[in-house]
Amino acid sequence: MDKRFIFIMAAAAVLMVVYSMLADRMKARRGVDSDEKRDIEALIREKIPGIGAFVPLFAWSEDGEGNNRHFHYYAVAFQTEVCWLIPLSYRVRYTHSELSGGEPVCYSVKNLNKVRSVAEKNRVTAAFYCNGEEMPVTFTVSAENTKFSRICPVDISQKAELEQFRDFLHDFTGKVDKTDKNTFKDKKI
């Protein structure tokens, strides 16, 4: 083989790796202070008047399998002993996503009989079991949410908020389910 060809191929491979690393870094940075993040916070303030200080999050859940999967999106707002979920609807446009929200649902120590959660490296999945109901309300909060994946309509990075949510769930679980102290699970990946 020609030495020039080998050199060109090696240079192209190095450029592809550098581009991939930079693209990943830019995706993560783009969502730190995104319009979508501000839209979710504004929607929470609109839907829950007088909420006071809260931590806003973007969350999602899915049901079905394979091609029959359906994704549901939520705005999450949590405080000391309360967690609000607002169903979200997105209308995806070329340059942005138009956001609208449904009616907020409040989950607290008073209306839950148990809380389960699994914490992984970059995500937390929570399950809230309401009094008198067998099926839980389940949702996942991811540290990185990008439009590059086909399941996500937003660019939102929420690493610090995810850590706060992890701590909140740990305390909240202990307050809701006083009989089982080992309901919060940390899984190392």
mmCIF file with all atom_site columns, C-alpha atoms in Angstrom:
data_model
loop_
_atom_site.group_PDB
_atom_site.id
_atom_site.type_symbol
_atom_site.label_atom_id
_atom_site.label_alt_id
_atom_site.label_comp_id
_atom_site.label_asym_id
_atom_site.label_entity_id
_atom_site.label_seq_id
_atom_site.pdbx_PDB_ins_code
_atom_site.Cartn_x
_atom_site.Cartn_y
_atom_site.Cartn_z
_atom_site.occupancy
_atom_site.B_iso_or_equiv
_atom_site.pdbx_formal_charge
_atom_site.auth_seq_id
_atom_site.auth_comp_id
_atom_site.auth_asym_id
_atom_site.auth_atom_id
_atom_site.pdbx_PDB_model_num
ATOM 1   C CA . MET A 1 1   ? 0.000   0.000  0.000  1.00 0.00 ? 1   MET A CA 1
ATOM 2   C CA . ASP A 1 2   ? 1.028   3.543  -0.628 1.00 0.00 ? 2   ASP A CA 1
ATOM 3   C CA . LYS A 1 3   ? 2.332   5.394  2.477  1.00 0.00 ? 3   LYS A CA 1
ATOM 4   C CA . ARG A 1 4   ? 0.331   8.484  1.548  1.00 0.00 ? 4   ARG A CA 1
ATOM 5   C CA . PHE A 1 5   ? -2.906  6.503  1.504  1.00 0.00 ? 5   PHE A CA 1
ATOM 6   C CA . ILE A 1 6   ? -2.182  5.034  4.949  1.00 0.00 ? 6   ILE A CA 1
ATOM 7   C CA . PHE A 1 7   ? -1.360  8.499  6.304  1.00 0.00 ? 7   PHE A CA 1
ATOM 8   C CA . ILE A 1 8   ? -4.586  9.984  4.876  1.00 0.00 ? 8   ILE A CA 1
ATOM 9   C CA . MET A 1 9   ? -6.674  7.150  6.329  1.00 0.00 ? 9   MET A CA 1
ATOM 10  C CA . ALA A 1 10  ? -5.044  7.541  9.758  1.00 0.00 ? 10  ALA A CA 1
ATOM 11  C CA . ALA A 1 11  ? -5.599  11.315 9.696  1.00 0.00 ? 11  ALA A CA 1
ATOM 12  C CA . ALA A 1 12  ? -9.237  10.826 8.696  1.00 0.00 ? 12  ALA A CA 1
ATOM 13  C CA . ALA A 1 13  ? -9.751  8.373  11.574 1.00 0.00 ? 13  ALA A CA 1
ATOM 14  C CA . VAL A 1 14  ? -8.220  10.828 14.067 1.00 0.00 ? 14  VAL A CA 1
ATOM 15  C CA . LEU A 1 15  ? -10.418 13.657 12.748 1.00 0.00 ? 15  LEU A CA 1
ATOM 16  C CA . MET A 1 16  ? -13.530 11.484 13.076 1.00 0.00 ? 16  MET A CA 1
ATOM 17  C CA . VAL A 1 17  ? -12.699 10.652 16.705 1.00 0.00 ? 17  VAL A CA 1
ATOM 18  C CA . VAL A 1 18  ? -12.042 14.314 17.558 1.00 0.00 ? 18  VAL A CA 1
ATOM 19  C CA . TYR A 1 19  ? -15.273 15.394 15.839 1.00 0.00 ? 19  TYR A CA 1
ATOM 20  C CA . SER A 1 20  ? -17.262 12.753 17.729 1.00 0.00 ? 20  SER A CA 1
ATOM 21  C CA . MET A 1 21  ? -15.819 13.853 21.071 1.00 0.00 ? 21  MET A CA 1
ATOM 22  C CA . LEU A 1 22  ? -16.530 17.525 20.361 1.00 0.00 ? 22  LEU A CA 1
ATOM 23  C CA . ALA A 1 23  ? -20.069 16.782 19.181 1.00 0.00 ? 23  ALA A CA 1
ATOM 24  C CA . ASP A 1 24  ? -20.829 14.876 22.397 1.00 0.00 ? 24  ASP A CA 1
ATOM 25  C CA . ARG A 1 25  ? -19.452 17.721 24.495 1.00 0.00 ? 25  ARG A CA 1
ATOM 26  C CA . MET A 1 26  ? -21.478 20.310 22.563 1.00 0.00 ? 26  MET A CA 1
ATOM 27  C CA . LYS A 1 27  ? -24.682 18.271 22.952 1.00 0.00 ? 27  LYS A CA 1
ATOM 28  C CA . ALA A 1 28  ? -24.219 18.220 26.719 1.00 0.00 ? 28  ALA A CA 1
ATOM 29  C CA . ARG A 1 29  ? -23.433 21.949 26.936 1.00 0.00 ? 29  ARG A CA 1
ATOM 30  C CA . ARG A 1 30  ? -26.303 22.984 24.700 1.00 0.00 ? 30  ARG A CA 1
ATOM 31  C CA . GLY A 1 31  ? -28.900 21.764 27.190 1.00 0.00 ? 31  GLY A CA 1
ATOM 32  C CA . VAL A 1 32  ? -27.484 23.374 30.344 1.00 0.00 ? 32  VAL A CA 1
ATOM 33  C CA . ASP A 1 33  ? -29.346 26.654 29.866 1.00 0.00 ? 33  ASP A CA 1
ATOM 34  C CA . SER A 1 34  ? -31.681 25.797 27.017 1.00 0.00 ? 34  SER A CA 1
ATOM 35  C CA . ASP A 1 35  ? -34.941 27.448 26.012 1.00 0.00 ? 35  ASP A CA 1
ATOM 36  C CA . GLU A 1 36  ? -36.730 24.167 26.701 1.00 0.00 ? 36  GLU A CA 1
ATOM 37  C CA . LYS A 1 37  ? -35.448 24.147 30.290 1.00 0.00 ? 37  LYS A CA 1
ATOM 38  C CA . ARG A 1 38  ? -36.716 27.700 30.836 1.00 0.00 ? 38  ARG A CA 1
ATOM 39  C CA . ASP A 1 39  ? -40.044 26.774 29.175 1.00 0.00 ? 39  ASP A CA 1
ATOM 40  C CA . ILE A 1 40  ? -40.545 23.891 31.603 1.00 0.00 ? 40  ILE A CA 1
ATOM 41  C CA . GLU A 1 41  ? -39.835 26.112 34.596 1.00 0.00 ? 41  GLU A CA 1
ATOM 42  C CA . ALA A 1 42  ? -42.272 28.759 33.291 1.00 0.00 ? 42  ALA A CA 1
ATOM 43  C CA . LEU A 1 43  ? -44.941 26.096 32.672 1.00 0.00 ? 43  LEU A CA 1
ATOM 44  C CA . ILE A 1 44  ? -44.571 24.799 36.240 1.00 0.00 ? 44  ILE A CA 1
ATOM 45  C CA . ARG A 1 45  ? -45.002 28.325 37.629 1.00 0.00 ? 45  ARG A CA 1
ATOM 46  C CA . GLU A 1 46  ? -48.065 28.823 35.397 1.00 0.00 ? 46  GLU A CA 1
ATOM 47  C CA . LYS A 1 47  ? -49.727 25.501 36.269 1.00 0.00 ? 47  LYS A CA 1
ATOM 48  C CA . ILE A 1 48  ? -48.952 25.577 40.019 1.00 0.00 ? 48  ILE A CA 1
ATOM 49  C CA . PRO A 1 49  ? -49.509 29.143 41.233 1.00 0.00 ? 49  PRO A CA 1
ATOM 50  C CA . GLY A 1 50  ? -47.760 29.973 44.504 1.00 0.00 ? 50  GLY A CA 1
ATOM 51  C CA . ILE A 1 51  ? -45.443 26.975 44.335 1.00 0.00 ? 51  ILE A CA 1
ATOM 52  C CA . GLY A 1 52  ? -42.521 28.901 45.850 1.00 0.00 ? 52  GLY A CA 1
ATOM 53  C CA . ALA A 1 53  ? -39.022 27.455 45.578 1.00 0.00 ? 53  ALA A CA 1
ATOM 54  C CA . PHE A 1 54  ? -38.787 24.195 43.635 1.00 0.00 ? 54  PHE A CA 1
ATOM 55  C CA . VAL A 1 55  ? -36.405 22.191 41.469 1.00 0.00 ? 55  VAL A CA 1
ATOM 56  C CA . PRO A 1 56  ? -37.692 21.711 37.887 1.00 0.00 ? 56  PRO A CA 1
ATOM 57  C CA . LEU A 1 57  ? -36.945 18.578 35.863 1.00 0.00 ? 57  LEU A CA 1
ATOM 58  C CA . PHE A 1 58  ? -37.805 17.017 32.522 1.00 0.00 ? 58  PHE A CA 1
ATOM 59  C CA . ALA A 1 59  ? -38.877 13.361 32.805 1.00 0.00 ? 59  ALA A CA 1
ATOM 60  C CA . TRP A 1 60  ? -40.249 10.669 30.530 1.00 0.00 ? 60  TRP A CA 1
ATOM 61  C CA . SER A 1 61  ? -41.808 7.229  30.601 1.00 0.00 ? 61  SER A CA 1
ATOM 62  C CA . GLU A 1 62  ? -42.552 4.637  27.965 1.00 0.00 ? 62  GLU A CA 1
ATOM 63  C CA . ASP A 1 63  ? -45.009 1.842  27.468 1.00 0.00 ? 63  ASP A CA 1
ATOM 64  C CA . GLY A 1 64  ? -45.243 -0.880 24.861 1.00 0.00 ? 64  GLY A CA 1
ATOM 65  C CA . GLU A 1 65  ? -42.466 -2.703 23.050 1.00 0.00 ? 65  GLU A CA 1
ATOM 66  C CA . GLY A 1 66  ? -40.649 -2.491 19.735 1.00 0.00 ? 66  GLY A CA 1
ATOM 67  C CA . ASN A 1 67  ? -42.497 -0.427 17.141 1.00 0.00 ? 67  ASN A CA 1
ATOM 68  C CA . ASN A 1 68  ? -45.460 -0.090 19.501 1.00 0.00 ? 68  ASN A CA 1
ATOM 69  C CA . ARG A 1 69  ? -43.550 1.979  22.063 1.00 0.00 ? 69  ARG A CA 1
ATOM 70  C CA . HIS A 1 70  ? -45.161 5.216  23.208 1.00 0.00 ? 70  HIS A CA 1
ATOM 71  C CA . PHE A 1 71  ? -43.291 7.917  25.093 1.00 0.00 ? 71  PHE A CA 1
ATOM 72  C CA . HIS A 1 72  ? -44.844 10.243 27.645 1.00 0.00 ? 72  HIS A CA 1
ATOM 73  C CA . TYR A 1 73  ? -43.144 13.414 28.880 1.00 0.00 ? 73  TYR A CA 1
ATOM 74  C CA . TYR A 1 74  ? -43.471 15.240 32.190 1.00 0.00 ? 74  TYR A CA 1
ATOM 75  C CA . ALA A 1 75  ? -42.407 18.395 33.934 1.00 0.00 ? 75  ALA A CA 1
ATOM 76  C CA . VAL A 1 76  ? -41.404 17.483 37.478 1.00 0.00 ? 76  VAL A CA 1
ATOM 77  C CA . ALA A 1 77  ? -41.224 19.953 40.348 1.00 0.00 ? 77  ALA A CA 1
ATOM 78  C CA . PHE A 1 78  ? -40.180 18.803 43.779 1.00 0.00 ? 78  PHE A CA 1
ATOM 79  C CA . GLN A 1 79  ? -39.901 20.383 47.187 1.00 0.00 ? 79  GLN A CA 1
ATOM 80  C CA . THR A 1 80  ? -39.215 18.973 50.649 1.00 0.00 ? 80  THR A CA 1
ATOM 81  C CA . GLU A 1 81  ? -42.192 16.589 50.967 1.00 0.00 ? 81  GLU A CA 1
ATOM 82  C CA . VAL A 1 82  ? -44.025 17.095 47.664 1.00 0.00 ? 82  VAL A CA 1
ATOM 83  C CA . CYS A 1 83  ? -43.436 16.060 44.059 1.00 0.00 ? 83  CYS A CA 1
ATOM 84  C CA . TRP A 1 84  ? -45.566 17.448 41.215 1.00 0.00 ? 84  TRP A CA 1
ATOM 85  C CA . LEU A 1 85  ? -45.932 15.808 37.796 1.00 0.00 ? 85  LEU A CA 1
ATOM 86  C CA . ILE A 1 86  ? -47.322 17.739 34.836 1.00 0.00 ? 86  ILE A CA 1
ATOM 87  C CA . PRO A 1 87  ? -47.935 15.784 31.604 1.00 0.00 ? 87  PRO A CA 1
ATOM 88  C CA . LEU A 1 88  ? -46.265 17.532 28.661 1.00 0.00 ? 88  LEU A CA 1
ATOM 89  C CA . SER A 1 89  ? -47.166 17.698 24.988 1.00 0.00 ? 89  SER A CA 1
ATOM 90  C CA . TYR A 1 90  ? -44.667 18.785 22.370 1.00 0.00 ? 90  TYR A CA 1
ATOM 91  C CA . ARG A 1 91  ? -45.320 19.926 18.866 1.00 0.00 ? 91  ARG A CA 1
ATOM 92  C CA . VAL A 1 92  ? -41.964 19.635 17.162 1.00 0.00 ? 92  VAL A CA 1
ATOM 93  C CA . ARG A 1 93  ? -41.088 22.381 14.690 1.00 0.00 ? 93  ARG A CA 1
ATOM 94  C CA . TYR A 1 94  ? -37.964 22.743 12.571 1.00 0.00 ? 94  TYR A CA 1
ATOM 95  C CA . THR A 1 95  ? -36.153 25.097 14.952 1.00 0.00 ? 95  THR A CA 1
ATOM 96  C CA . HIS A 1 96  ? -37.952 24.532 18.262 1.00 0.00 ? 96  HIS A CA 1
ATOM 97  C CA . SER A 1 97  ? -40.594 22.534 20.098 1.00 0.00 ? 97  SER A CA 1
ATOM 98  C CA . GLU A 1 98  ? -43.853 24.131 21.228 1.00 0.00 ? 98  GLU A CA 1
ATOM 99  C CA . LEU A 1 99  ? -44.686 23.047 24.762 1.00 0.00 ? 99  LEU A CA 1
ATOM 100 C CA . SER A 1 100 ? -48.051 22.670 26.441 1.00 0.00 ? 100 SER A CA 1
ATOM 101 C CA . GLY A 1 101 ? -48.978 20.986 29.689 1.00 0.00 ? 101 GLY A CA 1
ATOM 102 C CA . GLY A 1 102 ? -51.850 19.117 31.260 1.00 0.00 ? 102 GLY A CA 1
ATOM 103 C CA . GLU A 1 103 ? -53.179 19.270 34.791 1.00 0.00 ? 103 GLU A CA 1
ATOM 104 C CA . PRO A 1 104 ? -50.556 18.893 37.552 1.00 0.00 ? 104 PRO A CA 1
ATOM 105 C CA . VAL A 1 105 ? -50.762 15.942 39.931 1.00 0.00 ? 105 VAL A CA 1
ATOM 106 C CA . CYS A 1 106 ? -49.377 16.294 43.445 1.00 0.00 ? 106 CYS A CA 1
ATOM 107 C CA . TYR A 1 107 ? -47.687 13.339 45.157 1.00 0.00 ? 107 TYR A CA 1
ATOM 108 C CA . SER A 1 108 ? -47.003 13.675 48.860 1.00 0.00 ? 108 SER A CA 1
ATOM 109 C CA . VAL A 1 109 ? -46.655 11.692 52.051 1.00 0.00 ? 109 VAL A CA 1
ATOM 110 C CA . LYS A 1 110 ? -50.458 11.944 52.422 1.00 0.00 ? 110 LYS A CA 1
ATOM 111 C CA . ASN A 1 111 ? -51.505 10.267 49.143 1.00 0.00 ? 111 ASN A CA 1
ATOM 112 C CA . LEU A 1 112 ? -48.703 7.712  48.647 1.00 0.00 ? 112 LEU A CA 1
ATOM 113 C CA . ASN A 1 113 ? -48.269 4.382  50.379 1.00 0.00 ? 113 ASN A CA 1
ATOM 114 C CA . LYS A 1 114 ? -44.865 3.561  48.915 1.00 0.00 ? 114 LYS A CA 1
ATOM 115 C CA . VAL A 1 115 ? -42.122 4.933  46.712 1.00 0.00 ? 115 VAL A CA 1
ATOM 116 C CA . ARG A 1 116 ? -39.599 2.829  44.838 1.00 0.00 ? 116 ARG A CA 1
ATOM 117 C CA . SER A 1 117 ? -36.650 4.076  42.839 1.00 0.00 ? 117 SER A CA 1
ATOM 118 C CA . VAL A 1 118 ? -33.592 2.816  41.034 1.00 0.00 ? 118 VAL A CA 1
ATOM 119 C CA . ALA A 1 119 ? -30.636 5.147  40.635 1.00 0.00 ? 119 ALA A CA 1
ATOM 120 C CA . GLU A 1 120 ? -28.160 4.506  37.870 1.00 0.00 ? 120 GLU A CA 1
ATOM 121 C CA . LYS A 1 121 ? -25.169 6.577  36.802 1.00 0.00 ? 121 LYS A CA 1
ATOM 122 C CA . ASN A 1 122 ? -26.986 9.173  34.664 1.00 0.00 ? 122 ASN A CA 1
ATOM 123 C CA . ARG A 1 123 ? -30.642 8.503  35.426 1.00 0.00 ? 123 ARG A CA 1
ATOM 124 C CA . VAL A 1 124 ? -33.144 7.790  38.167 1.00 0.00 ? 124 VAL A CA 1
ATOM 125 C CA . THR A 1 125 ? -36.388 5.881  37.688 1.00 0.00 ? 125 THR A CA 1
ATOM 126 C CA . ALA A 1 126 ? -39.076 6.471  40.306 1.00 0.00 ? 126 ALA A CA 1
ATOM 127 C CA . ALA A 1 127 ? -42.331 4.623  40.971 1.00 0.00 ? 127 ALA A CA 1
ATOM 128 C CA . PHE A 1 128 ? -45.021 6.281  43.100 1.00 0.00 ? 128 PHE A CA 1
ATOM 129 C CA . TYR A 1 129 ? -47.708 3.977  44.505 1.00 0.00 ? 129 TYR A CA 1
ATOM 130 C CA . CYS A 1 130 ? -50.839 5.966  45.340 1.00 0.00 ? 130 CYS A CA 1
ATOM 131 C CA . ASN A 1 131 ? -53.144 4.929  48.170 1.00 0.00 ? 131 ASN A CA 1
ATOM 132 C CA . GLY A 1 132 ? -55.727 2.443  46.900 1.00 0.00 ? 132 GLY A CA 1
ATOM 133 C CA . GLU A 1 133 ? -54.043 1.786  43.532 1.00 0.00 ? 133 GLU A CA 1
ATOM 134 C CA . GLU A 1 134 ? -51.987 -1.226 42.455 1.00 0.00 ? 134 GLU A CA 1
ATOM 135 C CA . MET A 1 135 ? -50.214 0.212  39.406 1.00 0.00 ? 135 MET A CA 1
ATOM 136 C CA . PRO A 1 136 ? -47.568 2.821  40.143 1.00 0.00 ? 136 PRO A CA 1
ATOM 137 C CA . VAL A 1 137 ? -46.908 6.069  38.336 1.00 0.00 ? 137 VAL A CA 1
ATOM 138 C CA . THR A 1 138 ? -43.425 5.502  36.906 1.00 0.00 ? 138 THR A CA 1
ATOM 139 C CA . PHE A 1 139 ? -41.090 8.012  35.282 1.00 0.00 ? 139 PHE A CA 1
ATOM 140 C CA . THR A 1 140 ? -37.392 8.422  34.512 1.00 0.00 ? 140 THR A CA 1
ATOM 141 C CA . VAL A 1 141 ? -35.203 11.481 34.908 1.00 0.00 ? 141 VAL A CA 1
ATOM 142 C CA . SER A 1 142 ? -32.037 11.487 32.769 1.00 0.00 ? 142 SER A CA 1
ATOM 143 C CA . ALA A 1 143 ? -29.038 13.773 33.198 1.00 0.00 ? 143 ALA A CA 1
ATOM 144 C CA . GLU A 1 144 ? -28.742 14.343 29.440 1.00 0.00 ? 144 GLU A CA 1
ATOM 145 C CA . ASN A 1 145 ? -31.702 14.708 27.095 1.00 0.00 ? 145 ASN A CA 1
ATOM 146 C CA . THR A 1 146 ? -30.989 15.565 23.474 1.00 0.00 ? 146 THR A CA 1
ATOM 147 C CA . LYS A 1 147 ? -33.006 15.884 20.310 1.00 0.00 ? 147 LYS A CA 1
ATOM 148 C CA . PHE A 1 148 ? -30.452 13.659 18.583 1.00 0.00 ? 148 PHE A CA 1
ATOM 149 C CA . SER A 1 149 ? -32.217 10.636 20.035 1.00 0.00 ? 149 SER A CA 1
ATOM 150 C CA . ARG A 1 150 ? -35.522 9.893  18.364 1.00 0.00 ? 150 ARG A CA 1
ATOM 151 C CA . ILE A 1 151 ? -37.338 9.589  21.677 1.00 0.00 ? 151 ILE A CA 1
ATOM 152 C CA . CYS A 1 152 ? -36.593 13.039 23.078 1.00 0.00 ? 152 CYS A CA 1
ATOM 153 C CA . PRO A 1 153 ? -38.054 16.354 21.855 1.00 0.00 ? 153 PRO A CA 1
ATOM 154 C CA . VAL A 1 154 ? -35.786 18.604 23.972 1.00 0.00 ? 154 VAL A CA 1
ATOM 155 C CA . ASP A 1 155 ? -32.179 19.566 24.646 1.00 0.00 ? 155 ASP A CA 1
ATOM 156 C CA . ILE A 1 156 ? -31.953 19.608 28.427 1.00 0.00 ? 156 ILE A CA 1
ATOM 157 C CA . SER A 1 157 ? -28.941 18.878 30.596 1.00 0.00 ? 157 SER A CA 1
ATOM 158 C CA . GLN A 1 158 ? -29.858 18.468 34.263 1.00 0.00 ? 158 GLN A CA 1
ATOM 159 C CA . LYS A 1 159 ? -26.942 16.817 36.063 1.00 0.00 ? 159 LYS A CA 1
ATOM 160 C CA . ALA A 1 160 ? -27.082 18.943 39.238 1.00 0.00 ? 160 ALA A CA 1
ATOM 161 C CA . GLU A 1 161 ? -30.875 18.677 39.372 1.00 0.00 ? 161 GLU A CA 1
ATOM 162 C CA . LEU A 1 162 ? -30.648 14.883 38.980 1.00 0.00 ? 162 LEU A CA 1
ATOM 163 C CA . GLU A 1 163 ? -28.395 14.677 42.034 1.00 0.00 ? 163 GLU A CA 1
ATOM 164 C CA . GLN A 1 164 ? -30.869 16.806 44.013 1.00 0.00 ? 164 GLN A CA 1
ATOM 165 C CA . PHE A 1 165 ? -33.703 14.541 42.856 1.00 0.00 ? 165 PHE A CA 1
ATOM 166 C CA . ARG A 1 166 ? -31.718 11.469 43.914 1.00 0.00 ? 166 ARG A CA 1
ATOM 167 C CA . ASP A 1 167 ? -31.324 12.966 47.416 1.00 0.00 ? 167 ASP A CA 1
ATOM 168 C CA . PHE A 1 168 ? -34.986 14.008 47.482 1.00 0.00 ? 168 PHE A CA 1
ATOM 169 C CA . LEU A 1 169 ? -36.146 10.472 46.599 1.00 0.00 ? 169 LEU A CA 1
ATOM 170 C CA . HIS A 1 170 ? -33.925 8.955  49.270 1.00 0.00 ? 170 HIS A CA 1
ATOM 171 C CA . ASP A 1 171 ? -35.494 11.176 51.958 1.00 0.00 ? 171 ASP A CA 1
ATOM 172 C CA . PHE A 1 172 ? -39.012 11.015 50.461 1.00 0.00 ? 172 PHE A CA 1
ATOM 173 C CA . THR A 1 173 ? -38.953 7.214  50.358 1.00 0.00 ? 173 THR A CA 1
ATOM 174 C CA . GLY A 1 174 ? -38.131 7.064  54.059 1.00 0.00 ? 174 GLY A CA 1
ATOM 175 C CA . LYS A 1 175 ? -40.994 9.432  54.916 1.00 0.00 ? 175 LYS A CA 1
ATOM 176 C CA . VAL A 1 176 ? -43.599 7.650  52.776 1.00 0.00 ? 176 VAL A CA 1
ATOM 177 C CA . ASP A 1 177 ? -42.727 4.029  53.536 1.00 0.00 ? 177 ASP A CA 1
ATOM 178 C CA . LYS A 1 178 ? -41.624 3.861  57.134 1.00 0.00 ? 178 LYS A CA 1
ATOM 179 C CA . THR A 1 179 ? -41.691 0.054  57.251 1.00 0.00 ? 179 THR A CA 1
ATOM 180 C CA . ASP A 1 180 ? -39.004 -0.667 54.610 1.00 0.00 ? 180 ASP A CA 1
ATOM 181 C CA . LYS A 1 181 ? -35.821 1.386  54.810 1.00 0.00 ? 181 LYS A CA 1
ATOM 182 C CA . ASN A 1 182 ? -34.115 -0.403 51.889 1.00 0.00 ? 182 ASN A CA 1
ATOM 183 C CA . THR A 1 183 ? -36.350 0.832  49.084 1.00 0.00 ? 183 THR A CA 1
ATOM 184 C CA . PHE A 1 184 ? -33.836 3.175  47.444 1.00 0.00 ? 184 PHE A CA 1
ATOM 185 C CA . LYS A 1 185 ? -31.361 1.286  45.293 1.00 0.00 ? 185 LYS A CA 1
ATOM 186 C CA . ASP A 1 186 ? -28.111 2.588  43.844 1.00 0.00 ? 186 ASP A CA 1
ATOM 187 C CA . LYS A 1 187 ? -26.890 0.642  40.837 1.00 0.00 ? 187 LYS A CA 1
ATOM 188 C CA . LYS A 1 188 ? -23.332 1.224  39.694 1.00 0.00 ? 188 LYS A CA 1
ATOM 189 C CA . ILE A 1 189 ? -22.719 1.063  35.960 1.00 0.00 ? 189 ILE A CA 1
#
